[in-house]
XYZ file of N, CA and C in Angstrom:
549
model
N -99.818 119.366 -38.450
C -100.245 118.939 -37.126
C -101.747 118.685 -37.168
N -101.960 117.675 -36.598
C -103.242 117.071 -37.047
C -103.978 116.877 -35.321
N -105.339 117.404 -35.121
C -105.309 117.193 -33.963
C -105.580 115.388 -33.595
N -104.780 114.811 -32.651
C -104.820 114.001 -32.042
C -106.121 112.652 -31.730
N -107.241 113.517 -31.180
C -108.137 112.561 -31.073
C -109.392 113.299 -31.268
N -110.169 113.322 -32.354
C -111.219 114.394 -33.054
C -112.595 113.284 -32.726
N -112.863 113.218 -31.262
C -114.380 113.205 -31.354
C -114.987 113.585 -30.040
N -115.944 114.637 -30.303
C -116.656 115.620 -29.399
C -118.240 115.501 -28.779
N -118.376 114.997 -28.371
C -119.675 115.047 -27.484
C -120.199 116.163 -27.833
N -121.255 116.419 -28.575
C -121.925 118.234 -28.871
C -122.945 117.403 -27.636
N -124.050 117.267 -27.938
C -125.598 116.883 -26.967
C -126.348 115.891 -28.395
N -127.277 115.635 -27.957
C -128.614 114.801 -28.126
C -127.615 114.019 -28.935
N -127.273 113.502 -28.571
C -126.304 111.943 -29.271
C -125.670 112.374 -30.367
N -125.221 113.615 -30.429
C -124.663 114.105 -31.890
C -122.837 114.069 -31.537
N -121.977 113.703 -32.658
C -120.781 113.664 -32.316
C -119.985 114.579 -32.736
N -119.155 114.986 -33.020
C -118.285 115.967 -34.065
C -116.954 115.064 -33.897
N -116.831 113.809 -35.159
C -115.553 113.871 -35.396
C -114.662 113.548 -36.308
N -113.638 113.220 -36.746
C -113.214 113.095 -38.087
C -113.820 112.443 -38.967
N -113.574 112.930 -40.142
C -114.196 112.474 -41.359
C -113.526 110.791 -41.640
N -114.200 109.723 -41.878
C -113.816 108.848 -42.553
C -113.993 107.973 -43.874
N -113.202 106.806 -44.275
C -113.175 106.409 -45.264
C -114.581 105.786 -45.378
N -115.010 104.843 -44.164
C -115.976 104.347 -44.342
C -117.418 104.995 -43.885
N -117.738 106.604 -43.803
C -118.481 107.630 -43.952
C -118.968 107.740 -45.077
N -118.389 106.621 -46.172
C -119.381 107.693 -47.824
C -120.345 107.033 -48.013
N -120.900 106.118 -47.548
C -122.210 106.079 -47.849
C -122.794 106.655 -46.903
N -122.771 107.001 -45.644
C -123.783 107.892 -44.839
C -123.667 109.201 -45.295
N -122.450 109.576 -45.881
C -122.186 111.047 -46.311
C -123.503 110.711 -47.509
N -123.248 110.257 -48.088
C -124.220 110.249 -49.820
C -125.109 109.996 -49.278
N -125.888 109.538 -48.531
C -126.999 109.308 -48.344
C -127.972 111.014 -47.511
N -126.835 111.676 -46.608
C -127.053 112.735 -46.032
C -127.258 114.071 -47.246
N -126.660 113.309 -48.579
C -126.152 114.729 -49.298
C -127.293 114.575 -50.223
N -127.795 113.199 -50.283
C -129.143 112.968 -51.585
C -130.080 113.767 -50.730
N -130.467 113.221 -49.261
C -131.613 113.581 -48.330
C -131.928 115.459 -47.933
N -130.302 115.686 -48.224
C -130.598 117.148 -47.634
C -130.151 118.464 -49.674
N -130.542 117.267 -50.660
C -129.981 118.085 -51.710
C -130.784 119.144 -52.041
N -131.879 119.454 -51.810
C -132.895 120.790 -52.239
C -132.374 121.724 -50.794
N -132.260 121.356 -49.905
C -132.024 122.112 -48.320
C -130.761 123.048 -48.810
N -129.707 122.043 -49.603
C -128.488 122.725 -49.669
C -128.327 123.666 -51.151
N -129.134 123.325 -51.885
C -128.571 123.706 -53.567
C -128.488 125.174 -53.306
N -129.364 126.240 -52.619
C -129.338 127.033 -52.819
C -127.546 127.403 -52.239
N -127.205 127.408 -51.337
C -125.868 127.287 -50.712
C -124.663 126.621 -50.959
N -124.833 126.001 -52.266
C -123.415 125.180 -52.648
C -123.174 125.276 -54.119
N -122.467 124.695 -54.943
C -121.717 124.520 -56.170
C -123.162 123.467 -56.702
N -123.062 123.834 -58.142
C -123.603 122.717 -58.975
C -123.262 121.278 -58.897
N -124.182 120.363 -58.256
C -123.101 118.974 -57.901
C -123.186 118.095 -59.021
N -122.290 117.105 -59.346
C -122.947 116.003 -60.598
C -123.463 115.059 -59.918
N -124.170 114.025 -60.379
C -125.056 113.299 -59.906
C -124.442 112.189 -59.017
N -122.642 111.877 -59.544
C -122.029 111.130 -59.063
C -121.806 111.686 -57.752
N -121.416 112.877 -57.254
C -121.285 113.171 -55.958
C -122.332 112.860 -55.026
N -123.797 112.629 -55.083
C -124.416 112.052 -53.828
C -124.639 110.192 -54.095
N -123.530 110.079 -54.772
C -123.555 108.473 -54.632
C -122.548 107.930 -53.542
N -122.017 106.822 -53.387
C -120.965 106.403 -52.242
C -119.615 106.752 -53.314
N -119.423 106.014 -54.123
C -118.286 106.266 -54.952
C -117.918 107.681 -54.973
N -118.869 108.540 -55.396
C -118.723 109.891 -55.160
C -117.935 110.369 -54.040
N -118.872 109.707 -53.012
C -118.187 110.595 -51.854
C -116.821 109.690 -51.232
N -116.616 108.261 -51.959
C -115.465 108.311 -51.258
C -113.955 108.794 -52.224
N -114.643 109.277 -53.132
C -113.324 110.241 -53.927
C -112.877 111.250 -52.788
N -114.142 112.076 -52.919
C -114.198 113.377 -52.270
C -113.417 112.731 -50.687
N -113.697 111.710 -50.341
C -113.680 111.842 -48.739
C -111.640 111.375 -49.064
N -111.473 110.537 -49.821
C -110.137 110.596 -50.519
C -108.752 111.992 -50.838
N -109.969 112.794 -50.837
C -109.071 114.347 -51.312
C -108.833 114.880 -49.811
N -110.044 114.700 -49.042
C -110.080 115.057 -48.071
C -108.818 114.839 -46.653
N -109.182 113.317 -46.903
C -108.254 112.807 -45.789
C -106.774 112.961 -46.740
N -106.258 113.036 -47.294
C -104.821 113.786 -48.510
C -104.657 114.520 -47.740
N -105.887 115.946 -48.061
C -105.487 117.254 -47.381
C -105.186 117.281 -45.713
N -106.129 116.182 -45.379
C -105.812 116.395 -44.006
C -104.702 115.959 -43.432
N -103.873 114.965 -44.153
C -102.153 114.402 -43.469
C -101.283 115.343 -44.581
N -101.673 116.304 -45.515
C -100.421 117.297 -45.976
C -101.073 118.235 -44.730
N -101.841 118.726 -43.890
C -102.068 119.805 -42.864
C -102.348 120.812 -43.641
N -103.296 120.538 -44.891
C -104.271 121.763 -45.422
C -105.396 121.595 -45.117
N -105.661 120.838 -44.357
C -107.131 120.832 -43.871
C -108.127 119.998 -42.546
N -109.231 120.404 -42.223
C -109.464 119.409 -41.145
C -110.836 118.942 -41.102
N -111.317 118.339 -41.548
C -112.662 117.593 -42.240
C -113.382 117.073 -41.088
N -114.310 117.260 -40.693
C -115.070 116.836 -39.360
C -116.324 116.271 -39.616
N -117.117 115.709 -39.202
C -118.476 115.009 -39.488
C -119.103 115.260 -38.381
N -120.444 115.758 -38.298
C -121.217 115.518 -37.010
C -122.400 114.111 -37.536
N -122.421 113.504 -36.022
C -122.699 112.172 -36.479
C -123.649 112.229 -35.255
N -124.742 110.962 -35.636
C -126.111 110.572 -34.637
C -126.066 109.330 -34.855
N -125.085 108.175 -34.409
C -125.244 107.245 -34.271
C -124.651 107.229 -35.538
N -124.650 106.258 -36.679
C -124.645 105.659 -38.034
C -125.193 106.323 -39.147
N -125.430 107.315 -38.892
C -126.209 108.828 -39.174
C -124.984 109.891 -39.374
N -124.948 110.404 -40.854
C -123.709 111.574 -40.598
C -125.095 112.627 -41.128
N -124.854 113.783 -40.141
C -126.132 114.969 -39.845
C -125.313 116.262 -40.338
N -123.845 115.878 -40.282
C -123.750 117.824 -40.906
C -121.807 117.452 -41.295
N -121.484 118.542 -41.526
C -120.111 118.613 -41.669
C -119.280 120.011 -41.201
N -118.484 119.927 -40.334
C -117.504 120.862 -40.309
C -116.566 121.064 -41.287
N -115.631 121.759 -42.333
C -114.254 121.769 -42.079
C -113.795 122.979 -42.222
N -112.283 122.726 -42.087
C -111.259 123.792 -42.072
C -110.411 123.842 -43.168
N -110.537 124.058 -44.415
C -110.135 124.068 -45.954
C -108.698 125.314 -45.676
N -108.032 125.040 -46.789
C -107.113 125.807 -47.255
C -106.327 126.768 -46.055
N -105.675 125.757 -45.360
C -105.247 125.848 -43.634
C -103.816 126.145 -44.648
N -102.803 128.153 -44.105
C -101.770 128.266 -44.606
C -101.186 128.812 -43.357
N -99.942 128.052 -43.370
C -98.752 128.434 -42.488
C -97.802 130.082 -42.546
N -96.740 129.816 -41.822
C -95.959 130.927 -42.218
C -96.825 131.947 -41.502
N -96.242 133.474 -42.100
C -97.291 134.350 -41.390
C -98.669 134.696 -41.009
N -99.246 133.759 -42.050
C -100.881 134.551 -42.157
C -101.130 133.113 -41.223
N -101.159 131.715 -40.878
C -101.435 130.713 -39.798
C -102.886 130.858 -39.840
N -103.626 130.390 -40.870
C -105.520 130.595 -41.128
C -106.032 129.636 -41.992
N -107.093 129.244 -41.923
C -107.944 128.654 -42.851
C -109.400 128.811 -42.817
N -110.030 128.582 -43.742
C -111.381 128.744 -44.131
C -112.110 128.113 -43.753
N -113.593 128.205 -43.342
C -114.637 127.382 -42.437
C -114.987 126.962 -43.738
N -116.038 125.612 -43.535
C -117.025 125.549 -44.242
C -117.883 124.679 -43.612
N -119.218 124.902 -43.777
C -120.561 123.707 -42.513
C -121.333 123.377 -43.712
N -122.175 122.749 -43.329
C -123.294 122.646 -43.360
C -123.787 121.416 -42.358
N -125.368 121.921 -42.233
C -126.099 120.539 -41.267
C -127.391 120.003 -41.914
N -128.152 118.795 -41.741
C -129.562 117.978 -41.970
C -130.142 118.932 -41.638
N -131.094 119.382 -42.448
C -132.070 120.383 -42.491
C -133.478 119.319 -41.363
N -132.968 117.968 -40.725
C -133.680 117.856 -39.732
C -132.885 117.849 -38.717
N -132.151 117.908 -38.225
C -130.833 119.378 -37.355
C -130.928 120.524 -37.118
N -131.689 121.123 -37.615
C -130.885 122.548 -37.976
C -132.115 123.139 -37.017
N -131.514 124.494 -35.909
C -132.071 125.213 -35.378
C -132.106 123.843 -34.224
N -130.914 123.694 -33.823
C -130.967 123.021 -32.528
C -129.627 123.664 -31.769
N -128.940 124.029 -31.991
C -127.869 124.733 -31.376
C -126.776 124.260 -31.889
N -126.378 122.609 -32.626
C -125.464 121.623 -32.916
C -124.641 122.138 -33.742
N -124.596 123.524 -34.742
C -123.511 123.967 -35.548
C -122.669 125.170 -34.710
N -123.934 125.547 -33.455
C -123.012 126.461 -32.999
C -122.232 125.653 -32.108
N -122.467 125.045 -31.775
C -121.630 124.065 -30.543
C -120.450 123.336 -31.511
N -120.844 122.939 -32.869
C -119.078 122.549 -33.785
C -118.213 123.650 -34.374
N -119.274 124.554 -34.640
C -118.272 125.632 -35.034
C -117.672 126.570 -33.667
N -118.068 126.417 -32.281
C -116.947 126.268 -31.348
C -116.124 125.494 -31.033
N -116.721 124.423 -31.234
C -114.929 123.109 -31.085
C -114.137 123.252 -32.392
N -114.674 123.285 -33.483
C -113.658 123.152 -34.646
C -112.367 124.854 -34.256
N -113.390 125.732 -33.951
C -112.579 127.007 -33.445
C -111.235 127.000 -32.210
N -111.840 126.009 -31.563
C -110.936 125.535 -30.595
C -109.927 124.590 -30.395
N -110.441 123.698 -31.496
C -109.094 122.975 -32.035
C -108.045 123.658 -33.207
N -108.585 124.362 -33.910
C -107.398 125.312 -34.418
C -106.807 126.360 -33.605
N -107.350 126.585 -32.999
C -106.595 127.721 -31.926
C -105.310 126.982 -30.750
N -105.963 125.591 -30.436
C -105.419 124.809 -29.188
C -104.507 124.176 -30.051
N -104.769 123.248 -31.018
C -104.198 121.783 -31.301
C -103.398 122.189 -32.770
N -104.165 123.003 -33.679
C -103.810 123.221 -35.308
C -102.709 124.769 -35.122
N -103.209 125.322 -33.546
C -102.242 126.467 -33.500
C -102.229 127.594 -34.834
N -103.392 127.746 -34.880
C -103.512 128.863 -36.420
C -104.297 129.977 -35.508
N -104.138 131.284 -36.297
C -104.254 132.565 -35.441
C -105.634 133.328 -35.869
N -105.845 132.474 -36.987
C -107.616 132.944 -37.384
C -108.077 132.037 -38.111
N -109.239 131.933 -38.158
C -110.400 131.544 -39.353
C -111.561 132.142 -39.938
N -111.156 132.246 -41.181
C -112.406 132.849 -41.797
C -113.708 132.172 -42.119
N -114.229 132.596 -42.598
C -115.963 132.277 -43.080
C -116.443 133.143 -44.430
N -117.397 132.519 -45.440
C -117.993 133.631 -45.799
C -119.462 132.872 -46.290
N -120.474 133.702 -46.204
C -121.868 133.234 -46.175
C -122.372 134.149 -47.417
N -123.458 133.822 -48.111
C -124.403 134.291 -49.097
C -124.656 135.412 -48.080
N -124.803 136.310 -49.112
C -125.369 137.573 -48.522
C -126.818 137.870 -47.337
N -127.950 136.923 -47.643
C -128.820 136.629 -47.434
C -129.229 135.184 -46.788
N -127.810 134.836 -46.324
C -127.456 133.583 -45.438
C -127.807 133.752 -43.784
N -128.792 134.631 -43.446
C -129.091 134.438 -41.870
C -128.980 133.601 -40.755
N -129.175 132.808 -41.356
C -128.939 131.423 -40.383
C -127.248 131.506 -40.317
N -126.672 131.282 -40.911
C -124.948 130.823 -40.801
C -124.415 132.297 -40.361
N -125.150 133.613 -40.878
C -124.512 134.603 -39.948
C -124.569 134.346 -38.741
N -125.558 134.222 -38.183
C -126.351 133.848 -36.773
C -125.088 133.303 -35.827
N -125.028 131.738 -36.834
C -124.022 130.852 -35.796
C -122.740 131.599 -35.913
N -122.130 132.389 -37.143
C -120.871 132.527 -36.885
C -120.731 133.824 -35.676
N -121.521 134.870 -35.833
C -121.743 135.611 -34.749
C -121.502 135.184 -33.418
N -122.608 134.019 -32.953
C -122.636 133.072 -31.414
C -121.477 132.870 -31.281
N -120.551 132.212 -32.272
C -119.222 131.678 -32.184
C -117.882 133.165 -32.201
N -118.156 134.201 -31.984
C -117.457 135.345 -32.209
C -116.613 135.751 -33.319
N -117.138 135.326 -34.551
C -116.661 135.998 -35.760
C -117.278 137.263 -35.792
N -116.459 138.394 -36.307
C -117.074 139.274 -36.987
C -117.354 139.760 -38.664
N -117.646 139.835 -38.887
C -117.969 140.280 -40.223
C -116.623 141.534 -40.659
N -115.831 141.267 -41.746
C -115.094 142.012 -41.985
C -115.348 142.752 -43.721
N -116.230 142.197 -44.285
C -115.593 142.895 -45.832
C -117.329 141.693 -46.351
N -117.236 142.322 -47.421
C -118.022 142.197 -48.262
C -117.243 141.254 -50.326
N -117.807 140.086 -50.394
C -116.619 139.849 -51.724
C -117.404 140.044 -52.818
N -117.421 140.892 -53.382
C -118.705 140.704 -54.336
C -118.478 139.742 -55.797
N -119.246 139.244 -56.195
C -119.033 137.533 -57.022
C -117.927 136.689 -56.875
N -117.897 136.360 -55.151
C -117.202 135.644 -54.772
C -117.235 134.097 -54.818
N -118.134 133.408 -54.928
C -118.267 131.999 -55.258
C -119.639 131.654 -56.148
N -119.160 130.567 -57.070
C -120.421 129.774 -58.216
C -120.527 129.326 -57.139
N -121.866 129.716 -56.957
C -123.173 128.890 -55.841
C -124.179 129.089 -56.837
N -124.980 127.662 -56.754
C -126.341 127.583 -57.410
C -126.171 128.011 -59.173
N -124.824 127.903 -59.731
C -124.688 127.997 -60.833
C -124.772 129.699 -61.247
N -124.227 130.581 -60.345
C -124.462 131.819 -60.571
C -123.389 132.302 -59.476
N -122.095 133.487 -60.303
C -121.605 133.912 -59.213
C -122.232 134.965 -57.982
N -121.907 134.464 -56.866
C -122.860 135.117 -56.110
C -121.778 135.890 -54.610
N -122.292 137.155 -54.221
C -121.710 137.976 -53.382
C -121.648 137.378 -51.737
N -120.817 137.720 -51.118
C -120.716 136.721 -50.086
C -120.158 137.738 -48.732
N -120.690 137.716 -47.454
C -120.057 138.463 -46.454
C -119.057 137.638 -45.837
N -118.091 137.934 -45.990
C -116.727 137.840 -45.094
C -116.596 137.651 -43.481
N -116.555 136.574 -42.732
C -116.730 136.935 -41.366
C -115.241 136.235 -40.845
N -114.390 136.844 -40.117
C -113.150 135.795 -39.302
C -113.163 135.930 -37.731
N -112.325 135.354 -37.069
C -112.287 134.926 -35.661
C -110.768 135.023 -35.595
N -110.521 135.960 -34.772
C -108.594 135.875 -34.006
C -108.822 135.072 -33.097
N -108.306 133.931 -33.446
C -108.296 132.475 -32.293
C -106.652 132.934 -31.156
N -107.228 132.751 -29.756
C -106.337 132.600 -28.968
C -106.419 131.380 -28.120
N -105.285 131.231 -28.112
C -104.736 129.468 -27.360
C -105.470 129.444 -26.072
């Protein structure tokens, strides 16, 4: 189940809404511009990923996952401008009904309110539209900022993973935060 019609008015002309095919060059262009902002916070990238080709593989896997309903890929956008990304990765049915956050925003974005305002709609479309009963999160230990927003957004912090994800080419420890979404 895929929600229906994915685009959100956040404020200052920013949008939140599905990811598309013809997004990879604003994606690559967002991912060259913001690549020192993010390295500390992500996977080792190859050089091909902040190109367009790059990203329209990636944006390829993406939209896959998103019509099998493992996932829900969001873009926040400023016009012709893609400024950040929502999604909802590794979305599982059956009893556990959850999937995994993942953000990031333009480090000329950031500290405007715009991730807490998507990481409440993306929360609210899995709860309303995707009908899943939680979502998790997990941030670098020393990730303040993304605790911050997931906090605003009412996650709590549950567990601690220690060398839970290659970030920055080093496994690194990560706090655990989820949200019991109600309809």
């Amino acid at each position: 189940m895929t929600p229906a019609t994915t685009e959100i008015d956040l404020y200052d002309d920013v949008v939140l809404r599905s990811l598309r095919v013809e997004d990879a060059a604003a994606l690559a262009e967002a991912y060259r511009v913001n690549s020192e902002h993010l390295a500390p916070f992500e996977p080792i990238r190859s050089n091909d990923f902040r190109t367009e080709s790059g990203q329209r593989t990636e944006i390829a896997a993406l939209i896959a996952s998103r019509e099998a309903g493992t996932a829900l890929p969001l873009v926040l956008a400023h016009g012709s401008r893609i400024v950040g990304r929502v999604t909802l990765s590794g979305i599982v049915r059956g009893a556990f009904q959850s999937g995994n956050l993942g953000y990031w925003i333009d480090q000329r974005y950031a500290d405007r309110g715009l991730m807490t305002a998507a990481v409440n709609e993306i929360s609210r479309l899995a709860a309303n539209e995707l009908q899943l009963h939680r979502i998790q999160a997990g941030t670098l230990v020393d990730n303040v900022a993304s605790q911050t927003v997931l906090r605003k957004c009412g996650f709590v912090e549950f567990g601690l993973a220690p060398e839970y994800l290659l970030i920055a080419g080093r496994w690194q420890d990560h706090r655990l935060f989820q949200r019991i979404l109600e309809p």
